[in-house]
Every structure is written in C-alpha cells, then in structure tokens.
CSV table of C-alpha atoms in Angstrom, one decimal:
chain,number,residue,atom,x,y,z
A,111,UNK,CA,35.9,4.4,-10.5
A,112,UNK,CA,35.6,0.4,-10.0
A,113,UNK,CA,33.8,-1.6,-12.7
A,114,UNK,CA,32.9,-4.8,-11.3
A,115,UNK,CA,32.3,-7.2,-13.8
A,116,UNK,CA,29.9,-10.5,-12.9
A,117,UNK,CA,29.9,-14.0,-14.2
A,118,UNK,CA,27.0,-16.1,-11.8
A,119,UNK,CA,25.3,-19.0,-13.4
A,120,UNK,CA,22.8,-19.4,-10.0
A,121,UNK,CA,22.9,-16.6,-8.5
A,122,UNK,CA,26.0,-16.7,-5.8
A,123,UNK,CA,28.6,-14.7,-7.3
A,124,UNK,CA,25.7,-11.7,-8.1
A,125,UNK,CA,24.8,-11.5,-4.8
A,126,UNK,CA,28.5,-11.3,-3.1
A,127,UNK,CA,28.8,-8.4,-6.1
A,128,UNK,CA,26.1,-6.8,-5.1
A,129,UNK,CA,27.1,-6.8,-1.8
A,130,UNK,CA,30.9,-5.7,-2.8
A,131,UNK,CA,29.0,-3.1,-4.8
A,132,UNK,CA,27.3,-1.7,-1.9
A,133,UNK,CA,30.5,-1.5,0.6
A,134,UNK,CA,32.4,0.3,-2.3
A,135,UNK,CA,30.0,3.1,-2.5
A,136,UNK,CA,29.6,3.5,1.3
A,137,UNK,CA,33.5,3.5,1.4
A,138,UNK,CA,32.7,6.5,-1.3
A,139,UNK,CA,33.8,4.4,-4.7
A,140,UNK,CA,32.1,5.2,-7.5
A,141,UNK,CA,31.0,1.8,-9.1
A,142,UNK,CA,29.2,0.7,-12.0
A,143,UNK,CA,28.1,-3.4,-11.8
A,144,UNK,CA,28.0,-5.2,-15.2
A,145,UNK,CA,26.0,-8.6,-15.6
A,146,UNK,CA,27.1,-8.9,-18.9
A,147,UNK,CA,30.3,-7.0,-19.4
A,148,UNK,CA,31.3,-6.1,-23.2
A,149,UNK,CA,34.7,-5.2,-23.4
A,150,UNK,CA,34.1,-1.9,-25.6
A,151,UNK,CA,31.3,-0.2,-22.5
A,152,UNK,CA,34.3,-0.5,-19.8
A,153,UNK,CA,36.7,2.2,-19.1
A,154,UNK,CA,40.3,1.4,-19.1
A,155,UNK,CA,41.1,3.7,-16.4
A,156,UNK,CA,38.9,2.2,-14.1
A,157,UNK,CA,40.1,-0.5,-11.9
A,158,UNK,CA,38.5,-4.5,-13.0
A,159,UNK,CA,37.2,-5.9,-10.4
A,160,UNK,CA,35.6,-9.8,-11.3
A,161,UNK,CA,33.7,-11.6,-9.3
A,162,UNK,CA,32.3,-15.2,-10.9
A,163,UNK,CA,31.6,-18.3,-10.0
A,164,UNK,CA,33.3,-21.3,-11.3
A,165,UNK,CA,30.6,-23.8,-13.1
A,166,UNK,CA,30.6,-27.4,-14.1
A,167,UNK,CA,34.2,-28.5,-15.0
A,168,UNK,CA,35.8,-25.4,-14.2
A,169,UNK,CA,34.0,-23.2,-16.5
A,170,UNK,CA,32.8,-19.4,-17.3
A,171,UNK,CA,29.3,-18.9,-16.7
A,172,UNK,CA,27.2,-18.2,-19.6
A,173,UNK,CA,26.4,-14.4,-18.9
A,174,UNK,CA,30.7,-13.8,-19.1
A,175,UNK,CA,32.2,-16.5,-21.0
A,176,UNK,CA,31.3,-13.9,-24.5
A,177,UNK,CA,33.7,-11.2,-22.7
A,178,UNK,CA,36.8,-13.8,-22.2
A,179,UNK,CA,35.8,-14.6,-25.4
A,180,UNK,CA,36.5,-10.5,-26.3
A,181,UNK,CA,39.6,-10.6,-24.2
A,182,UNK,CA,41.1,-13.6,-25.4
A,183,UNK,CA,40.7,-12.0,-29.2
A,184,UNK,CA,41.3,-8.1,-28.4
A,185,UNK,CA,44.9,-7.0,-29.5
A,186,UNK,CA,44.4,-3.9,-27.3
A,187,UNK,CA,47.2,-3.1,-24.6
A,188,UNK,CA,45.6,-3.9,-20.9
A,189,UNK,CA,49.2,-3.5,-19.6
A,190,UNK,CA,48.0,-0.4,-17.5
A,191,UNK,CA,45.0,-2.0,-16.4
A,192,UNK,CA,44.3,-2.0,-12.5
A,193,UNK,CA,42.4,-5.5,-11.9
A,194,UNK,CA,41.4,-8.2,-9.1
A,195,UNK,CA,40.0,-11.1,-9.6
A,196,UNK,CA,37.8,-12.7,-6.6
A,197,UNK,CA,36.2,-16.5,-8.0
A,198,UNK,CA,33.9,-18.4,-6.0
A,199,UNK,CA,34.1,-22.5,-6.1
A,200,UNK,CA,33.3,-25.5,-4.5
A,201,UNK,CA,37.0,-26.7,-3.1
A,202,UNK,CA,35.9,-30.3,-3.2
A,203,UNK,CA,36.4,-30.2,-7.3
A,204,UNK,CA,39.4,-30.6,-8.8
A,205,UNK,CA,38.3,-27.2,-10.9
A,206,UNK,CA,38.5,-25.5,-7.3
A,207,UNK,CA,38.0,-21.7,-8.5
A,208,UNK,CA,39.4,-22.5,-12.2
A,209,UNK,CA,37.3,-19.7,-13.8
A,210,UNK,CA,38.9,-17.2,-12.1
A,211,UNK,CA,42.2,-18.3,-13.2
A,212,UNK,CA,40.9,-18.5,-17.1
A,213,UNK,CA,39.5,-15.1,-16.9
C-alpha cells in the first residue's frame, strides 16, 4: 500500500502524482492519492510518498501546509514509517526545492 500525499499550488506536482499514481498501479501497487492529506485518514503501515511543489519563498502549498502543520504538532511515533519525499522547484531560487526539505 503507497499513500501518496500532494501539495500543488498550480497544478505541476498533481499531475506528476497522478502520473506516479498511475505507474504504481500498473507495477501492481495498491495506491490511494490524497490532495489534502489529514494525518488521522493515512495508514502508518503504508509507505509516504510526497510529491509537492515548492511555492513563493520556499513554501508549502496551501492544499498541504495544514498536514505539516499536523506533523509538526503530533507526538505520535513515525519512527517505523516508510517514506520518500520527491519536491518539484524552480533551481534558479535560492528556495530550490525547500518545501520538500520542510515537510
């Protein structure tokens, strides 16, 4: 089980999920895509996999800045967790792919 979990302001990192979303399941993954992930709907067995953008000065987009909002507060153990992080950016800012690190 893969939960992907998308932050996209315009559109960008959606549409590579929905394409990562669509190999998994061909590869015979079982995936469920969230758009705006709340930390109490994901399984903690499943492996993490978040794809966002990075926006302005190396910020969240709106749609998952409430669930690093829910990490950053949960006291929950994630120790366990299985997790990748792929972050798309614009290399010409200073905030290259900085979203993906805050996450």
């Amino acid at each position: 089980m893969i939960e992907i979990l998308v932050g996209s302001q315009m559109g960008a990192a959606e549409y590579v999920a929905e394409q990562v979303a669509e190999t998994l399941v061909q590869a015979g993954y079982d995936v469920t895509t969230h758009l705006k992930p709340e930390l109490n709907q994901l399984n903690q067995h499943a492996i993490w996999l978040v794809i966002t953008s990075t926006y302005g000065a190396g910020d969240l987009p709106d749609n998952i800045q409430p669930f690093a909002d829910q990490l950053a507060q949960d006291q929950g153990d994630l120790t366990t967790l299985s997790y990748a992080v792929i972050t798309l950016g614009d290399s010409s800012y200073d905030t290259f792919c900085l979203a993906g690190a805050k996450i």
